[in-house]
mmCIF file of C-alpha atoms and ligand atoms in Angstrom:
data_model
loop_
_atom_site.group_PDB
_atom_site.id
_atom_site.type_symbol
_atom_site.label_atom_id
_atom_site.label_comp_id
_atom_site.label_asym_id
_atom_site.label_seq_id
_atom_site.Cartn_x
_atom_site.Cartn_y
_atom_site.Cartn_z
ATOM 1 C CA LYS S 1 -4.206 -78.724 102.333
ATOM 2 C CA ILE S 2 -7.147 -80.049 104.359
ATOM 3 C CA LEU S 3 -7.226 -83.148 102.178
ATOM 4 C CA LEU S 4 -3.516 -83.800 102.668
ATOM 5 C CA LEU S 5 -3.826 -83.193 106.398
ATOM 6 C CA SER S 6 -6.732 -85.696 106.633
ATOM 7 C CA ILE S 7 -4.679 -88.305 104.751
ATOM 8 C CA CYS S 8 -1.736 -87.801 107.130
ATOM 9 C CA VAL S 9 -3.998 -88.046 110.211
ATOM 10 C CA ALA S 10 -5.613 -91.243 108.840
ATOM 11 C CA TYR S 11 -2.165 -92.663 108.111
ATOM 12 C CA ILE S 12 -0.885 -91.944 111.642
ATOM 13 C CA ALA S 13 -4.046 -93.508 113.116
ATOM 14 C CA VAL S 14 -3.489 -96.675 111.072
ATOM 15 C CA LYS S 15 0.168 -96.819 112.184
ATOM 16 C CA TRP S 16 -0.751 -96.396 115.848
ATOM 17 C CA THR S 17 -3.215 -99.241 115.739
ATOM 18 C CA ALA S 18 -0.708 -101.562 114.000
ATOM 19 C CA PRO S 19 0.247 -104.628 116.071
ATOM 20 C CA SER S 20 3.546 -104.300 117.942
ATOM 21 C CA PHE S 21 6.576 -106.292 116.851
ATOM 22 C CA ASP S 22 8.259 -108.689 119.282
ATOM 23 C CA PRO S 23 11.717 -109.660 117.939
ATOM 24 C CA GLU S 24 11.697 -112.626 120.360
ATOM 25 C CA SER S 25 8.929 -114.178 118.242
ATOM 26 C CA LEU S 26 11.584 -114.783 115.569
ATOM 27 C CA ARG S 27 13.975 -116.729 117.821
ATOM 28 C CA GLY S 28 14.156 -120.206 116.318
ATOM 29 C CA ALA S 29 11.714 -119.276 113.516
ATOM 30 C CA ARG S 30 12.328 -121.216 110.288
ATOM 31 C CA VAL S 31 12.766 -118.775 107.429
ATOM 32 C CA LEU S 32 13.488 -119.036 103.712
ATOM 33 C CA VAL S 33 14.629 -115.756 102.086
ATOM 34 C CA THR S 34 15.154 -115.591 98.315
ATOM 35 C CA GLY S 35 17.512 -113.161 96.579
ATOM 36 C CA ALA S 36 19.629 -112.889 99.719
ATOM 37 C CA SER S 37 23.137 -112.816 98.214
ATOM 38 C CA LYS S 38 22.975 -109.003 98.059
ATOM 39 C CA GLY S 39 20.732 -105.977 98.480
ATOM 40 C CA ILE S 40 17.594 -105.990 100.620
ATOM 41 C CA GLY S 41 17.539 -109.806 100.842
ATOM 42 C CA GLU S 42 21.062 -109.825 102.278
ATOM 43 C CA GLN S 43 20.025 -107.234 104.877
ATOM 44 C CA MET S 44 16.973 -109.326 105.765
ATOM 45 C CA ALA S 45 19.209 -112.341 106.291
ATOM 46 C CA TYR S 46 21.341 -110.346 108.773
ATOM 47 C CA HIS S 47 18.299 -109.115 110.699
ATOM 48 C CA TYR S 48 16.874 -112.634 110.919
ATOM 49 C CA GLY S 49 20.322 -113.770 112.066
ATOM 50 C CA ARG S 50 20.412 -111.141 114.845
ATOM 51 C CA PHE S 51 16.943 -112.248 115.952
ATOM 52 C CA GLY S 52 18.189 -115.843 116.316
ATOM 53 C CA ALA S 53 16.177 -117.360 113.470
ATOM 54 C CA LYS S 54 17.014 -120.509 111.490
ATOM 55 C CA ILE S 55 17.413 -119.439 107.903
ATOM 56 C CA VAL S 56 17.941 -120.755 104.417
ATOM 57 C CA ILE S 57 18.963 -118.199 101.803
ATOM 58 C CA THR S 58 19.145 -118.500 98.052
ATOM 59 C CA GLY S 59 20.447 -116.687 94.970
ATOM 60 C CA ARG S 60 22.629 -117.783 92.036
ATOM 61 C CA ARG S 61 26.122 -116.854 93.278
ATOM 62 C CA GLU S 62 27.402 -119.521 95.640
ATOM 63 C CA LYS S 63 30.392 -117.596 96.962
ATOM 64 C CA ALA S 64 28.314 -114.552 97.913
ATOM 65 C CA LEU S 65 25.711 -116.781 99.584
ATOM 66 C CA GLN S 66 28.429 -118.531 101.564
ATOM 67 C CA GLN S 67 29.697 -115.183 102.891
ATOM 68 C CA VAL S 68 26.189 -114.062 103.878
ATOM 69 C CA VAL S 69 25.613 -117.354 105.714
ATOM 70 C CA GLU S 70 28.864 -116.953 107.651
ATOM 71 C CA ARG S 71 27.904 -113.459 108.730
ATOM 72 C CA CYS S 72 24.400 -114.609 109.747
ATOM 73 C CA LEU S 73 25.930 -117.244 112.000
ATOM 74 C CA SER S 74 28.300 -114.727 113.565
ATOM 75 C CA LEU S 75 25.335 -112.406 114.229
ATOM 76 C CA GLY S 76 23.455 -115.103 116.143
ATOM 77 C CA ALA S 77 21.429 -117.173 113.670
ATOM 78 C CA GLN S 78 20.557 -120.566 115.206
ATOM 79 C CA LYS S 79 21.118 -122.086 111.793
ATOM 80 C CA ALA S 80 22.087 -120.607 108.420
ATOM 81 C CA LEU S 81 22.308 -122.519 105.168
ATOM 82 C CA TYR S 82 22.306 -121.636 101.498
ATOM 83 C CA ILE S 83 21.287 -123.237 98.240
ATOM 84 C CA ALA S 84 22.323 -121.799 94.892
ATOM 85 C CA ALA S 85 19.527 -121.716 92.313
ATOM 86 C CA ASP S 86 18.521 -119.877 89.159
ATOM 87 C CA MET S 87 14.834 -119.027 89.353
ATOM 88 C CA ALA S 88 14.563 -118.882 85.556
ATOM 89 C CA ASN S 89 14.952 -122.649 85.574
ATOM 90 C CA GLU S 90 11.541 -124.251 86.111
ATOM 91 C CA SER S 91 12.691 -127.012 88.462
ATOM 92 C CA GLU S 92 14.703 -124.752 90.826
ATOM 93 C CA PRO S 93 11.890 -123.066 92.811
ATOM 94 C CA ASP S 94 10.571 -126.438 94.013
ATOM 95 C CA LYS S 95 14.103 -127.639 94.700
ATOM 96 C CA VAL S 96 14.795 -124.636 96.935
ATOM 97 C CA VAL S 97 11.602 -125.070 98.978
ATOM 98 C CA ASP S 98 12.241 -128.813 99.352
ATOM 99 C CA PHE S 99 15.766 -128.057 100.591
ATOM 100 C CA ALA S 100 14.481 -125.573 103.191
ATOM 101 C CA LEU S 101 11.717 -127.922 104.364
ATOM 102 C CA GLU S 102 14.172 -130.754 104.762
ATOM 103 C CA LYS S 103 16.977 -128.801 106.458
ATOM 104 C CA LEU S 104 14.763 -126.723 108.749
ATOM 105 C CA GLY S 105 12.070 -129.349 109.344
ATOM 106 C CA GLY S 106 9.298 -127.017 108.073
ATOM 107 C CA LEU S 107 8.785 -123.323 107.379
ATOM 108 C CA ASP S 108 7.348 -120.442 109.399
ATOM 109 C CA TYR S 109 8.234 -117.706 106.905
ATOM 110 C CA LEU S 110 8.683 -117.688 103.161
ATOM 111 C CA VAL S 111 10.082 -114.323 102.056
ATOM 112 C CA LEU S 112 10.009 -113.957 98.271
ATOM 113 C CA ASN S 113 12.336 -111.137 97.290
ATOM 114 C CA HIS S 114 14.590 -112.050 94.316
ATOM 115 C CA ILE S 115 14.455 -110.270 90.956
ATOM 116 C CA GLY S 116 16.176 -110.880 87.657
ATOM 117 C CA SER S 117 18.253 -108.090 86.208
ATOM 118 C CA SER S 118 16.484 -105.738 83.816
ATOM 119 C CA SER S 119 17.760 -102.550 82.186
ATOM 120 C CA PHE S 120 16.491 -99.072 83.057
ATOM 121 C CA SER S 121 15.599 -97.874 79.565
ATOM 122 C CA MET S 122 12.799 -97.360 77.026
ATOM 123 C CA TRP S 123 11.130 -100.609 75.995
ATOM 124 C CA GLU S 124 12.464 -101.581 72.553
ATOM 125 C CA GLY S 125 10.201 -104.558 71.925
ATOM 126 C CA ASP S 126 12.243 -107.262 73.646
ATOM 127 C CA VAL S 127 9.432 -109.718 74.354
ATOM 128 C CA GLU S 128 11.866 -112.552 75.096
ATOM 129 C CA HIS S 129 13.425 -110.606 77.968
ATOM 130 C CA THR S 130 9.965 -109.836 79.382
ATOM 131 C CA ARG S 131 9.055 -113.534 79.168
ATOM 132 C CA TRP S 132 12.271 -114.450 80.992
ATOM 133 C CA LEU S 133 11.681 -111.783 83.640
ATOM 134 C CA MET S 134 8.149 -113.070 84.251
ATOM 135 C CA LYS S 135 9.653 -116.503 84.929
ATOM 136 C CA VAL S 136 12.141 -115.141 87.461
ATOM 137 C CA ASN S 137 10.063 -112.410 89.130
ATOM 138 C CA PHE S 138 6.599 -113.964 88.967
ATOM 139 C CA PHE S 139 6.251 -117.645 88.049
ATOM 140 C CA SER S 140 8.948 -118.779 90.476
ATOM 141 C CA TYR S 141 7.140 -116.847 93.253
ATOM 142 C CA ILE S 142 3.828 -118.613 92.742
ATOM 143 C CA GLN S 143 5.562 -121.976 92.361
ATOM 144 C CA MET S 144 7.441 -121.558 95.649
ATOM 145 C CA ALA S 145 4.384 -120.249 97.456
ATOM 146 C CA TRP S 146 2.318 -123.266 96.387
ATOM 147 C CA LYS S 147 5.051 -125.696 97.402
ATOM 148 C CA ALA S 148 5.487 -124.064 100.838
ATOM 149 C CA LEU S 149 1.797 -123.529 101.649
ATOM 150 C CA PRO S 150 1.125 -126.896 103.355
ATOM 151 C CA SER S 151 4.013 -126.372 105.770
ATOM 152 C CA LEU S 152 3.115 -122.705 106.373
ATOM 153 C CA GLU S 153 -0.470 -123.815 107.024
ATOM 154 C CA GLN S 154 0.694 -126.366 109.584
ATOM 155 C CA ASN S 155 2.828 -123.788 111.400
ATOM 156 C CA LYS S 156 0.533 -120.719 111.271
ATOM 157 C CA GLY S 157 3.173 -119.303 108.955
ATOM 158 C CA SER S 158 3.570 -116.206 106.814
ATOM 159 C CA LEU S 159 4.150 -115.552 103.161
ATOM 160 C CA VAL S 160 5.928 -112.263 102.480
ATOM 161 C CA ILE S 161 6.048 -110.817 98.974
ATOM 162 C CA VAL S 162 8.498 -108.025 98.209
ATOM 163 C CA SER S 163 6.918 -105.782 95.617
ATOM 164 C CA SER S 164 7.354 -102.230 94.429
ATOM 165 C CA VAL S 165 5.492 -98.970 94.138
ATOM 166 C CA ALA S 166 6.104 -99.481 90.396
ATOM 167 C CA GLY S 167 3.659 -102.406 90.563
ATOM 168 C CA LYS S 168 0.909 -100.045 91.740
ATOM 169 C CA MET S 169 1.896 -96.938 89.810
ATOM 170 C CA PRO S 170 3.676 -97.722 86.530
ATOM 171 C CA SER S 171 6.752 -95.612 85.862
ATOM 172 C CA PRO S 172 8.774 -95.258 82.650
ATOM 173 C CA PHE S 173 11.934 -97.212 81.675
ATOM 174 C CA VAL S 174 10.980 -100.365 83.594
ATOM 175 C CA ALA S 175 7.996 -101.735 81.661
ATOM 176 C CA PRO S 176 8.902 -105.461 81.966
ATOM 177 C CA TYR S 177 9.686 -105.045 85.691
ATOM 178 C CA VAL S 178 6.411 -103.164 86.248
ATOM 179 C CA ALA S 179 4.557 -106.021 84.523
ATOM 180 C CA THR S 180 6.067 -108.605 86.887
ATOM 181 C CA LYS S 181 5.347 -106.568 90.019
ATOM 182 C CA SER S 182 1.764 -105.820 88.914
ATOM 183 C CA ALA S 183 1.299 -109.550 88.341
ATOM 184 C CA LEU S 184 2.554 -110.285 91.870
ATOM 185 C CA ASN S 185 0.234 -107.697 93.420
ATOM 186 C CA GLY S 186 -2.743 -109.092 91.515
ATOM 187 C CA PHE S 187 -1.999 -112.756 92.133
ATOM 188 C CA PHE S 188 -1.151 -112.540 95.820
ATOM 189 C CA GLY S 189 -3.923 -109.987 96.405
ATOM 190 C CA SER S 190 -6.346 -112.605 95.086
ATOM 191 C CA LEU S 191 -4.715 -115.427 97.061
ATOM 192 C CA TYR S 192 -5.039 -113.296 100.206
ATOM 193 C CA HIS S 193 -8.833 -113.395 99.867
ATOM 194 C CA GLU S 194 -8.899 -117.094 99.009
ATOM 195 C CA LEU S 195 -6.924 -117.935 102.154
ATOM 196 C CA ALA S 196 -9.211 -115.712 104.228
ATOM 197 C CA LEU S 197 -12.309 -117.442 102.774
ATOM 198 C CA LYS S 198 -10.768 -120.837 103.593
ATOM 199 C CA LYS S 199 -10.006 -119.575 107.123
ATOM 200 C CA SER S 200 -6.396 -120.482 106.465
ATOM 201 C CA ASN S 201 -3.687 -120.156 109.098
ATOM 202 C CA VAL S 202 -1.337 -118.491 106.633
ATOM 203 C CA SER S 203 -0.910 -114.708 106.473
ATOM 204 C CA ILE S 204 0.113 -112.900 103.283
ATOM 205 C CA SER S 205 1.989 -109.591 103.408
ATOM 206 C CA ILE S 206 2.612 -107.580 100.246
ATOM 207 C CA CYS S 207 5.426 -105.056 100.663
ATOM 208 C CA THR S 208 5.368 -101.957 98.469
ATOM 209 C CA LEU S 209 8.782 -100.330 98.385
ATOM 210 C CA GLY S 210 9.907 -96.999 96.972
ATOM 211 C CA LEU S 211 13.474 -96.403 95.782
ATOM 212 C CA ILE S 212 15.954 -98.239 98.032
ATOM 213 C CA ASP S 213 19.718 -97.618 98.023
ATOM 214 C CA THR S 214 20.883 -101.085 96.925
ATOM 215 C CA GLU S 215 23.904 -101.208 94.658
ATOM 216 C CA SER S 216 21.955 -102.644 91.731
ATOM 217 C CA ALA S 217 19.151 -100.061 91.939
ATOM 218 C CA MET S 218 21.532 -97.131 92.397
ATOM 219 C CA SER S 219 23.755 -98.144 89.502
ATOM 220 C CA LYS S 220 20.725 -98.225 87.187
ATOM 221 C CA VAL S 221 18.968 -95.003 88.162
ATOM 222 C CA LYS S 222 22.050 -92.825 88.807
ATOM 223 C CA GLY S 223 21.618 -89.468 87.093
ATOM 224 C CA LEU S 224 18.229 -90.510 85.681
ATOM 225 C CA VAL S 225 15.890 -90.424 88.687
ATOM 226 C CA LYS S 226 15.437 -87.462 91.007
ATOM 227 C CA ALA S 227 13.614 -89.318 93.829
ATOM 228 C CA PRO S 228 15.477 -89.927 97.136
ATOM 229 C CA ALA S 229 16.647 -93.471 97.961
ATOM 230 C CA TYR S 230 16.009 -95.043 101.377
ATOM 231 C CA PRO S 231 18.324 -97.430 103.301
ATOM 232 C CA ALA S 232 18.173 -101.128 102.439
ATOM 233 C CA THR S 233 18.721 -102.208 106.039
ATOM 234 C CA GLU S 234 15.670 -100.231 107.198
ATOM 235 C CA ALA S 235 13.563 -101.500 104.291
ATOM 236 C CA ALA S 236 14.610 -105.041 105.261
ATOM 237 C CA LEU S 237 13.635 -104.543 108.909
ATOM 238 C CA ASN S 238 10.260 -103.129 107.920
ATOM 239 C CA ILE S 239 9.580 -106.135 105.689
ATOM 240 C CA ILE S 240 10.466 -108.546 108.516
ATOM 241 C CA ARG S 241 8.298 -106.636 110.994
ATOM 242 C CA THR S 242 5.353 -106.693 108.554
ATOM 243 C CA GLY S 243 5.620 -110.462 108.121
ATOM 244 C CA ALA S 244 6.091 -111.133 111.851
ATOM 245 C CA THR S 245 3.031 -109.065 112.763
ATOM 246 C CA ARG S 246 1.023 -110.677 109.958
ATOM 247 C CA GLN S 247 0.019 -107.354 108.399
ATOM 248 C CA GLN S 248 -1.531 -107.385 104.951
ATOM 249 C CA GLU S 249 0.551 -104.531 103.569
ATOM 250 C CA LEU S 250 3.714 -102.519 104.025
ATOM 251 C CA TYR S 251 4.467 -99.202 102.365
ATOM 252 C CA TYR S 252 8.081 -98.135 102.769
ATOM 253 C CA PRO S 253 9.004 -95.298 102.882
ATOM 254 C CA TRP S 254 5.686 -94.170 104.428
ATOM 255 C CA PHE S 255 4.821 -91.576 101.768
ATOM 256 C CA THR S 256 4.577 -94.252 99.045
ATOM 257 C CA HIS S 257 1.202 -95.049 100.605
ATOM 258 C CA ILE S 258 -0.001 -91.483 100.140
ATOM 259 C CA ILE S 259 1.286 -91.418 96.559
ATOM 260 C CA CYS S 260 -0.661 -94.608 95.789
ATOM 261 C CA VAL S 261 -3.823 -93.234 97.405
ATOM 262 C CA ILE S 262 -3.827 -89.912 95.544
ATOM 263 C CA ARG S 263 -2.923 -91.558 92.219
ATOM 264 C CA ASP S 264 -6.538 -92.231 91.248
ATOM 265 C CA TRP S 265 -7.836 -88.927 92.521
ATOM 266 C CA PHE S 266 -5.540 -86.651 90.534
ATOM 267 C CA PRO S 267 -4.245 -88.483 87.429
ATOM 268 C CA PRO S 268 -2.790 -85.369 85.729
ATOM 269 C CA LEU S 269 -0.857 -84.480 88.899
ATOM 270 C CA THR S 270 0.395 -88.076 89.217
ATOM 271 C CA ASN S 271 1.506 -88.134 85.571
ATOM 272 C CA TYR S 272 3.295 -84.821 86.032
ATOM 273 C CA LEU S 273 5.117 -86.059 89.151
ATOM 274 C CA ILE S 274 6.139 -89.375 87.553
ATOM 275 C CA GLN S 275 7.424 -87.819 84.336
ATOM 276 C CA ASN S 276 9.198 -85.030 86.194
ATOM 277 C CA SER S 277 11.007 -87.450 88.483
ATOM 278 C CA ILE S 278 13.017 -88.612 85.445
ATOM 279 C CA ASN S 279 15.890 -86.788 83.752
ATOM 280 C CA TYR S 280 15.313 -87.431 80.056
ATOM 281 C CA ASN S 281 16.113 -85.322 77.024
ATOM 282 C CA PRO S 282 15.191 -86.944 73.693
HETATM 283 P P1 LIG C 301 19.253 -106.801 94.080
HETATM 284 O O1 LIG C 301 19.429 -106.704 92.618
HETATM 285 O O2 LIG C 301 20.194 -106.082 94.960
HETATM 286 O O3 LIG C 301 19.259 -108.337 94.521
HETATM 287 C C1 LIG C 301 18.566 -109.267 93.743
HETATM 288 C C2 LIG C 301 18.743 -110.641 94.359
HETATM 289 O O4 LIG C 301 18.098 -111.593 93.496
HETATM 290 C C3 LIG C 301 20.189 -111.048 94.486
HETATM 291 O O5 LIG C 301 20.394 -111.770 95.663
HETATM 292 C C4 LIG C 301 20.413 -111.941 93.266
HETATM 293 O O6 LIG C 301 21.389 -112.905 93.583
HETATM 294 C C5 LIG C 301 19.037 -112.601 93.115
HETATM 295 N N1 LIG C 301 18.791 -113.027 91.745
HETATM 296 C C6 LIG C 301 18.989 -112.322 90.592
HETATM 297 N N2 LIG C 301 18.665 -113.061 89.518
HETATM 298 C C7 LIG C 301 18.288 -114.271 89.997
HETATM 299 C C8 LIG C 301 17.873 -115.470 89.369
HETATM 300 N N3 LIG C 301 17.784 -115.589 88.040
HETATM 301 N N4 LIG C 301 17.573 -116.536 90.150
HETATM 302 C C9 LIG C 301 17.684 -116.451 91.500
HETATM 303 N N5 LIG C 301 18.056 -115.337 92.151
HETATM 304 C C10 LIG C 301 18.368 -114.257 91.399
HETATM 305 O O7 LIG C 301 17.727 -106.349 94.389
HETATM 306 P P2 LIG C 301 17.184 -105.359 95.516
HETATM 307 O O8 LIG C 301 17.726 -105.786 96.820
HETATM 308 O O9 LIG C 301 17.373 -103.974 95.067
HETATM 309 O O10 LIG C 301 15.625 -105.683 95.465
HETATM 310 C C11 LIG C 301 15.054 -106.680 96.293
HETATM 311 C C12 LIG C 301 13.550 -106.632 96.161
HETATM 312 O O11 LIG C 301 13.075 -105.331 96.486
HETATM 313 C C13 LIG C 301 13.051 -106.934 94.744
HETATM 314 O O12 LIG C 301 11.887 -107.712 94.800
HETATM 315 C C14 LIG C 301 12.746 -105.552 94.192
HETATM 316 O O13 LIG C 301 11.760 -105.570 93.189
HETATM 317 C C15 LIG C 301 12.248 -104.851 95.443
HETATM 318 N N6 LIG C 301 12.347 -103.404 95.312
HETATM 319 C C16 LIG C 301 13.596 -102.817 95.268
HETATM 320 C C17 LIG C 301 13.697 -101.461 95.095
HETATM 321 C C18 LIG C 301 15.012 -100.772 95.047
HETATM 322 O O14 LIG C 301 15.029 -99.554 94.766
HETATM 323 N N7 LIG C 301 16.121 -101.437 95.345
HETATM 324 C C19 LIG C 301 12.491 -100.608 94.919
HETATM 325 C C20 LIG C 301 11.258 -101.336 94.991
HETATM 326 C C21 LIG C 301 11.209 -102.682 95.178
HETATM 327 P P3 LIG C 301 22.411 -113.547 92.502
HETATM 328 O O15 LIG C 301 22.978 -112.419 91.714
HETATM 329 O O16 LIG C 301 23.381 -114.258 93.378
HETATM 330 O O17 LIG C 301 21.574 -114.479 91.700
#
């Protein structure tokens, strides 16, 4: 109990000392959000729109992107444009960043959020799917980050990576997804230090999310996972706030941080909790 209490006190202290968020800082900011045709990315696009940012969004489905752009404009975005792209295609990540740089005249924020679809089931040896997922969820991220870095550097910009608690604490039924998120955490964790050593202007924020109530996540885990799901719109706002205040990490909901901290201290307890959060009868 004392241990848990100390963790909670330390957590509250960290939160209190976190820099405060000024939504006005996003007025006119030039933002590229990936995977914004639905889910958390869509909600981020609306928040950026309300804050008066200039945004480019991307995803594969043109019609959905068009509708999101229209809503962003009606909410107050200074500019809202879309470009349809499939991140499994090696030339598309560069194409998307070039489009945003050209249309917005530079970038202040690059928010990497998209994911390819992957089933919620036991791994049955499908290496090809894992290879494809790495392209979409990982390689396209590092390609876009590299392409955008010079402009972000020029504008004291921010790189925001949307990751998952699954990338820190592997859970069953999502092995290929876990691999891609672990790769992101490792790669951008390393890049964070390299930029700091170079005294770069660019901040990197890695966002660790728990279960969020997006349609795609809910349809996959329904009846299989016992954990509660948290609102996409709030997750989106927390991601934006983390990028705008240039914080290194976000844990949303808050207790995901505690789960990650205690993981290494009590492995049997962690294993018990993970395996008991799943409904599975062989
Ligand atoms: P969704 O499945 O709702 O949205 C995924 C987005 O990615 C869509 O806009 C989709 O657009 C786009 N996308 C899918 N495939 C491709 C592709 N091949 N090329 C380009 N874009 C593609 O995801 P969520 O909103 O649930 O998740 C968003 C982020 O949050 C992800 O990084 C995820 O890992 C993370 N996260 C989510 C959690 C959750 O419970 N929801 C939990 C932890 C982390 P389109 O179909 O038009 O291509």
